[in-house]
PDB file of C-alpha atoms in Angstrom:
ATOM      1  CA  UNK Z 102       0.000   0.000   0.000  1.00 88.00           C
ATOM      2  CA  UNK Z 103       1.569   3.037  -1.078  1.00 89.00           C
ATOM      3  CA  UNK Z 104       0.093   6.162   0.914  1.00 91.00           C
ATOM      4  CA  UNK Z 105      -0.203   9.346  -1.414  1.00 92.00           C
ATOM      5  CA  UNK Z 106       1.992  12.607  -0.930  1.00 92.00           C
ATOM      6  CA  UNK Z 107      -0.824  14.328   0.652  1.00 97.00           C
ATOM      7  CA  UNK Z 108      -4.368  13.638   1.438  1.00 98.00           C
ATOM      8  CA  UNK Z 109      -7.079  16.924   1.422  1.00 98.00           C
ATOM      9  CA  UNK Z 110     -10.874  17.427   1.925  1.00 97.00           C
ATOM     10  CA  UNK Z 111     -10.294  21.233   0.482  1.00 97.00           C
ATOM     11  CA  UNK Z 112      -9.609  22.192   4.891  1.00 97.00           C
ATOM     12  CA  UNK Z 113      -6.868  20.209   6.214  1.00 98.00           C
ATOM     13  CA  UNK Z 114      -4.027  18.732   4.116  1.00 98.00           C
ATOM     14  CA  UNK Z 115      -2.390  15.525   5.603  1.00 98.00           C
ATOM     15  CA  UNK Z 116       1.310  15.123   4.714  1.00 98.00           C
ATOM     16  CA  UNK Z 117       4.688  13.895   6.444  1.00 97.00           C
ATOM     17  CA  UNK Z 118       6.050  15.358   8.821  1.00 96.00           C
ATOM     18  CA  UNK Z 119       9.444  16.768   7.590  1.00 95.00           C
ATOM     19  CA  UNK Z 120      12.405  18.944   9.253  1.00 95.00           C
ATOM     20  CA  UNK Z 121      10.185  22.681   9.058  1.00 95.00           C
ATOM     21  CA  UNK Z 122       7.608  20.991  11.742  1.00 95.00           C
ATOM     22  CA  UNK Z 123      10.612  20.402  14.309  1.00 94.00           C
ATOM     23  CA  UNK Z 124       9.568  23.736  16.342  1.00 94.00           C
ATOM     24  CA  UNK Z 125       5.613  22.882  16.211  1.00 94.00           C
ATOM     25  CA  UNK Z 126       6.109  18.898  17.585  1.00 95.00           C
ATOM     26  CA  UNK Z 127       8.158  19.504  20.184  1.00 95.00           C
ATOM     27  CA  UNK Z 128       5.599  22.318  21.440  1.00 94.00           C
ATOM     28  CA  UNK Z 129       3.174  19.544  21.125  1.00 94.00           C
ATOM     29  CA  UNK Z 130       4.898  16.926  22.662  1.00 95.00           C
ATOM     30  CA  UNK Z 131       5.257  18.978  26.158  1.00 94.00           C
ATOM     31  CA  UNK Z 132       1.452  20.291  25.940  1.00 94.00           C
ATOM     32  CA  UNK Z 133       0.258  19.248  29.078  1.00 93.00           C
ATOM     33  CA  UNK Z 134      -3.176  17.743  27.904  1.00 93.00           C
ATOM     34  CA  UNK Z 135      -0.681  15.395  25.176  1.00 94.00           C
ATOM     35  CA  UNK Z 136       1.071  14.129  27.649  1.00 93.00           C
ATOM     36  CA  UNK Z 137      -1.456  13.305  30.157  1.00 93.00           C
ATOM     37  CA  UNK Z 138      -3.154  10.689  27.229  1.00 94.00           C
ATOM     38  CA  UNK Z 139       0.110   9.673  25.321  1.00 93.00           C
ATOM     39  CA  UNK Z 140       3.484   8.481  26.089  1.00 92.00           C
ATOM     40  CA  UNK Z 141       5.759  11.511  25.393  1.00 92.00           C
ATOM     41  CA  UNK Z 142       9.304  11.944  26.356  1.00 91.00           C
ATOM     42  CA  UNK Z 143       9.147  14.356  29.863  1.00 87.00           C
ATOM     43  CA  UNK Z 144      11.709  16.912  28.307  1.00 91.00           C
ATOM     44  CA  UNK Z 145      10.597  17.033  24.669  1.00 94.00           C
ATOM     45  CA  UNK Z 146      14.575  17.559  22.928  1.00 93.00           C
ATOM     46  CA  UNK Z 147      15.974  17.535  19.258  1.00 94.00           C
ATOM     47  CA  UNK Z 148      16.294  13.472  19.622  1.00 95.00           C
ATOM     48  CA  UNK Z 149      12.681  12.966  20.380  1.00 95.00           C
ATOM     49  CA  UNK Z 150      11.456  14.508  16.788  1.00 96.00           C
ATOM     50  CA  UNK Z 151      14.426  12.793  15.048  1.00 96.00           C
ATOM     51  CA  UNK Z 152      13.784   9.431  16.535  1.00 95.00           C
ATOM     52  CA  UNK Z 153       9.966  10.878  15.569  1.00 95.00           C
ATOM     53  CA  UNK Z 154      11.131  11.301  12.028  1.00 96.00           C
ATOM     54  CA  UNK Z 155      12.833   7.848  11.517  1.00 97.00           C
ATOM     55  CA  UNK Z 156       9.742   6.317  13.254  1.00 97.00           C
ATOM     56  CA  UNK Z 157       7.819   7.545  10.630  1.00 97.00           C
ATOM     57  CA  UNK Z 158      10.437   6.735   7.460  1.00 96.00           C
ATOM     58  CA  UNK Z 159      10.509   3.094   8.568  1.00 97.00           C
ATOM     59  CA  UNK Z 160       7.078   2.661   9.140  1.00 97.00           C
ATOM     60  CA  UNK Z 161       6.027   4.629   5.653  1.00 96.00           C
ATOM     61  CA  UNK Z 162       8.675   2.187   4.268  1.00 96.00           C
ATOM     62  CA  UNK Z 163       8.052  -1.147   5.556  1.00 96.00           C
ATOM     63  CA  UNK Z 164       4.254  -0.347   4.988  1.00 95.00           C
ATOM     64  CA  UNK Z 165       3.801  -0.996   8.962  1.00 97.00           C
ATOM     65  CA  UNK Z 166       2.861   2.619   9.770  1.00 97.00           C
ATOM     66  CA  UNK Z 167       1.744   5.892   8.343  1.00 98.00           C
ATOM     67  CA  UNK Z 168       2.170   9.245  10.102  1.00 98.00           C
ATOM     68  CA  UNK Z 169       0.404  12.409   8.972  1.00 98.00           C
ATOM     69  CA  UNK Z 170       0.671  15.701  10.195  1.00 98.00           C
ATOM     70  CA  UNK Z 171      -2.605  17.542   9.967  1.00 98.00           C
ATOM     71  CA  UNK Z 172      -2.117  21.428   8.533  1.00 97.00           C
ATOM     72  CA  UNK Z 173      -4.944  23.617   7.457  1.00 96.00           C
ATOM     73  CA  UNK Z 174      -5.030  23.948   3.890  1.00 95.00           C
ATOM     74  CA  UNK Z 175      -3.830  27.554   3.844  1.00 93.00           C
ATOM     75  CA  UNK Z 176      -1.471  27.526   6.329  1.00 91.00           C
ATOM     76  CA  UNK Z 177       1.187  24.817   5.977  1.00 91.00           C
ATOM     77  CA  UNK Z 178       2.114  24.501   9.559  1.00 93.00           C
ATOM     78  CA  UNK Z 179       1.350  21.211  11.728  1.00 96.00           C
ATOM     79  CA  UNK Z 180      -1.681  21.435  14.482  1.00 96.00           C
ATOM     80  CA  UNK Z 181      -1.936  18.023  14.758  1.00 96.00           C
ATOM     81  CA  UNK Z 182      -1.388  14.163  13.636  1.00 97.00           C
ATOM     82  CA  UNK Z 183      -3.208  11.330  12.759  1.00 98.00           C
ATOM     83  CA  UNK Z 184      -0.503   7.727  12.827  1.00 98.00           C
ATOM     84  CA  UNK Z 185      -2.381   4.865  11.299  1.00 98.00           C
ATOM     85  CA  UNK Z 186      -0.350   1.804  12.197  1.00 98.00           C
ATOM     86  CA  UNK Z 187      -1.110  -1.678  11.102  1.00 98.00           C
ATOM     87  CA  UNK Z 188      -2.376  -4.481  13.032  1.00 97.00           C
ATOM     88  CA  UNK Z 189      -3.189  -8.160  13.322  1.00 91.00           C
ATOM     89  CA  UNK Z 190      -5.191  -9.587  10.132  1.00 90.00           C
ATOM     90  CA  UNK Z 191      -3.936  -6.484   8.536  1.00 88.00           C
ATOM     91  CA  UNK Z 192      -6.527  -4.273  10.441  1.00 97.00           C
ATOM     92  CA  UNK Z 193      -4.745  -0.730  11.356  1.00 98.00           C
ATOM     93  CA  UNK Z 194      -5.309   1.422  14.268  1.00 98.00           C
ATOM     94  CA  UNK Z 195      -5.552   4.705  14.313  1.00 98.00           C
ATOM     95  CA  UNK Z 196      -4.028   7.471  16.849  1.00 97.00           C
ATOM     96  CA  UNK Z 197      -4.370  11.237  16.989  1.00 98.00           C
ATOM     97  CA  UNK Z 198      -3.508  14.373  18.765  1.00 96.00           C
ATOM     98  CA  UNK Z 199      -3.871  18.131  18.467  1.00 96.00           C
ATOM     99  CA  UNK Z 200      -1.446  20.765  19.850  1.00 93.00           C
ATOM    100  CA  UNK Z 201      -3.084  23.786  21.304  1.00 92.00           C
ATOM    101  CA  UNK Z 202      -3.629  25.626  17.712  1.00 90.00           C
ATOM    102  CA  UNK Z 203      -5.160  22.530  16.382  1.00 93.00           C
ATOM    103  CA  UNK Z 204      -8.245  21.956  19.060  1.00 95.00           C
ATOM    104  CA  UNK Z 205     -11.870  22.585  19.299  1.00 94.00           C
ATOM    105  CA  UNK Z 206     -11.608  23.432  15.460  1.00 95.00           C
ATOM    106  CA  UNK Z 207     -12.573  19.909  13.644  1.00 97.00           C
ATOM    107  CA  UNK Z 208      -9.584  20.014  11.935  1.00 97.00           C
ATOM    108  CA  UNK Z 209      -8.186  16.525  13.494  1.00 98.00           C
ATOM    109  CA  UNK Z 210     -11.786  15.014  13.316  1.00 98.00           C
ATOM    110  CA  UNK Z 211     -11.508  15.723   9.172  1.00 98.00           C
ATOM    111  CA  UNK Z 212      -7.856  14.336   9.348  1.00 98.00           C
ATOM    112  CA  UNK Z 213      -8.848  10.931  10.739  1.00 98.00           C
ATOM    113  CA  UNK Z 214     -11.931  10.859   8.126  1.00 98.00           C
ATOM    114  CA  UNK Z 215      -9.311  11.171   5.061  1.00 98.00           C
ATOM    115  CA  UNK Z 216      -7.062   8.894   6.774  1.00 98.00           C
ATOM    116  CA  UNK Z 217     -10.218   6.528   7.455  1.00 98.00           C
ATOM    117  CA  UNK Z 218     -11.905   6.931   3.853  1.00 98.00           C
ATOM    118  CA  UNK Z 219      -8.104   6.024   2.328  1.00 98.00           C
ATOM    119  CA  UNK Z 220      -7.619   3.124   3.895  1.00 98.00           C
ATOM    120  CA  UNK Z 221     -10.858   1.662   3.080  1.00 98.00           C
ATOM    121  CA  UNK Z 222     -10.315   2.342  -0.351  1.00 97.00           C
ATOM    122  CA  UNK Z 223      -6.821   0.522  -0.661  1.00 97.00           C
ATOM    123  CA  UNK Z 224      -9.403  -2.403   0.894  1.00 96.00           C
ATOM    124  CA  UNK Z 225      -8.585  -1.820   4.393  1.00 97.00           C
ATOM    125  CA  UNK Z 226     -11.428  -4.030   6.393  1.00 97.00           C
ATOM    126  CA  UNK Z 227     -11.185  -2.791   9.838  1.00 98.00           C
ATOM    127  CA  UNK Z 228     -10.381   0.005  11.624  1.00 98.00           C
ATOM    128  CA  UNK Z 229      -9.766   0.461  15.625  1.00 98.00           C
ATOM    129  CA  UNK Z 230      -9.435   3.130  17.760  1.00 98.00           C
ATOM    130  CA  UNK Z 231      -8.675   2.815  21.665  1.00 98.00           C
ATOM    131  CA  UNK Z 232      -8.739   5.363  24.183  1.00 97.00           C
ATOM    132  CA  UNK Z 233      -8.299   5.654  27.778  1.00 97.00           C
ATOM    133  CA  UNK Z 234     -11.519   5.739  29.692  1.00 98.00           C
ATOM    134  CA  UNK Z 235     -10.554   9.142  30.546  1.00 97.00           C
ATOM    135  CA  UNK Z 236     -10.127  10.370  28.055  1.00 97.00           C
ATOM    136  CA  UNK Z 237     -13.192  11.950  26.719  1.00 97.00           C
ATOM    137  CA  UNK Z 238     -12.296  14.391  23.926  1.00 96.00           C
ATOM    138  CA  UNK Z 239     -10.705  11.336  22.610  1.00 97.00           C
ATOM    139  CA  UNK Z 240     -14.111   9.648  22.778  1.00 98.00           C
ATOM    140  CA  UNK Z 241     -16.009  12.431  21.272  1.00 98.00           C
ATOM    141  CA  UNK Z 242     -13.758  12.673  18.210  1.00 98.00           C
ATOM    142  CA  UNK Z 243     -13.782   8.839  17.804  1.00 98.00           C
ATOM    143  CA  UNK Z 244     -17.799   8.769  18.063  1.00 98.00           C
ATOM    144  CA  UNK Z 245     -17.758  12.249  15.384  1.00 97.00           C
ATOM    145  CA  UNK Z 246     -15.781  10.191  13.404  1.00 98.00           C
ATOM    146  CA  UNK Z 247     -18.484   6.792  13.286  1.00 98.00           C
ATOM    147  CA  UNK Z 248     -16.568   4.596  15.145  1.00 98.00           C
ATOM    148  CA  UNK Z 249     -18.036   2.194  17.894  1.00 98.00           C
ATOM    149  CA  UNK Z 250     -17.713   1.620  20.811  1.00 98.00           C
ATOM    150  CA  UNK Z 251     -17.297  -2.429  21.542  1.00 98.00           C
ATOM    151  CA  UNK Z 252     -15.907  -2.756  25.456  1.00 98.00           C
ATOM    152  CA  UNK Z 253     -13.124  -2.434  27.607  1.00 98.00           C
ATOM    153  CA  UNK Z 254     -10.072  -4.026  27.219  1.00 98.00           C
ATOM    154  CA  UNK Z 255      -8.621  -4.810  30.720  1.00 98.00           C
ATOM    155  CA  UNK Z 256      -5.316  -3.183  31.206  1.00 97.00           C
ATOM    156  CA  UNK Z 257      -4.441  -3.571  27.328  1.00 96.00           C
ATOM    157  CA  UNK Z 258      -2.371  -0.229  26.908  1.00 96.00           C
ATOM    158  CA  UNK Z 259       0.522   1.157  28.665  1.00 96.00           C
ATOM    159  CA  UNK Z 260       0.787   4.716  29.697  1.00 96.00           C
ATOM    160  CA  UNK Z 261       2.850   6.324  31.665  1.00 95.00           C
ATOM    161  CA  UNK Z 262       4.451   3.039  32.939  1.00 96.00           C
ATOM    162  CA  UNK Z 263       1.528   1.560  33.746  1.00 97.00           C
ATOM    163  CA  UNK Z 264      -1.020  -1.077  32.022  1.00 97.00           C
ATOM    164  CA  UNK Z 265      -4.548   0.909  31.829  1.00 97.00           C
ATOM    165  CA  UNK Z 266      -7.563  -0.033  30.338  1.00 98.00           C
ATOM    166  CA  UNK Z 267      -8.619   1.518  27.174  1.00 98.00           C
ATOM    167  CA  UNK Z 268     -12.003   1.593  25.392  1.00 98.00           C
ATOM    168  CA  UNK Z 269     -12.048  -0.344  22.025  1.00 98.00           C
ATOM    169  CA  UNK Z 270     -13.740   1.205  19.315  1.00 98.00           C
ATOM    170  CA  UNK Z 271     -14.123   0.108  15.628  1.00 98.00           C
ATOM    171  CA  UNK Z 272     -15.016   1.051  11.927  1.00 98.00           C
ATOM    172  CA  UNK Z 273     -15.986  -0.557   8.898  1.00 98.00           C
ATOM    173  CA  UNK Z 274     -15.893  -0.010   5.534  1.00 96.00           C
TER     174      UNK Z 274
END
C-alpha cells in the first residue's frame, strides 16, 4: 500500500512530517493535555522529533505505519497528527492528537476521516481506535468520526508506565 503525498478534503491537508515541523512537535509533545493521554518523552529535545522522524520513514517504508501531520489547507504549519499503524489480520489502528492551535476546530476530526476513507479504499477491512476511559475528547472525536464503541479491554495499553484499560472502538468499511 503506497500512501499518497498528501491527502485533502479542500480544509486540512495531511502530509509527512518533515524537518520545518521540528519547532511545532516539540511544542506539542510537552502540551500538558498530550502528555497526560500519550506516552511523550518528559523533556521534549531535538532526539525525540528525530527518533519521531525515523519512526515515521521506517514505518512509511516497511508499509507498517503511516504518520500524517494535519495542517490547514492555507497555512502549511502542523496542528496536529493522525498515525495509522497496522495491526493483526492487517486491520490498522488509528491514533491522533492536536497541539493547542489545532483543538476545538474539527480540523483533526476531518484528518482521521481522510485517513479513514483512504484506507478503506486501498481495501482496508477494519479500523480500531482505543482510548483511555478518561479520556473523553478522545471519545467524542472517535464517536464524530463513526466509530463504535465495543468494550473495555482490561489493562491492554501502557501509559505512563503503567497497564490501563482503554475503550475499544471500531469502523468498517
Amino acid at each position: 500500500m503506497q500512501p499518497p503525498a498528501t491527502l485533502s478534503d479542500g480544509v486540512v491537508v495531511l502530509r509527512e512530517f518533515r524537518e520545518g515541523d521540528r519547532a511545532v512537535v516539540l511544542s506539542t509533545m510537552g502540551d500538558p493535555l498530550v502528555a497526560e493521554w500519550l506516552n511523550m518523552p518528559a523533556r521534549p529535545s531535538a532526539a525525540a522529533f528525530d527518533a519521531l522522524l525515523r519512526v515515521a520513514r521506517d514505518g512509511r517504508a516497511s508499509g507498517n505505519r503511516y504518520d500524517f501531520a494535519v495542517t490547514e489547507a492555507d497555512a502549511d504549519s502542523a496542528v496536529g497528527a493522525v498515525i495509522a499503524s497496522r495491526r493483526h489480520r492487517d486491520n490498522f489502528e488509528l491514533a491522533y492528537l492536536a497541539g493547542e492551535a489545532g483543538r476545538g476546530r474539527g480540523l483533526v476530526s476531518r484528518g482521521v476521516r481522510l485517513v479513514c476513507d483512504w484506507l478503506f479504499a486501498e481495501g482496508v477491512g477494519r479500523l480500531e481506535v482505543r482510548t483511555h476511559p478518561g479520556n473523553l475528547p478522545s471519545q467524542r472525536l472517535a464517536e464524530r468520526c463513526g466509530f463504535q464503541r465495543e468494550g473495555i479491554e482490561r489493562r491492554s495499553i501502557w501509559l505512563h508506565g503503567r497497564r490501563e484499560d482503554a475503550i475499544l472502538w471500531s469502523l468498517l468499511p
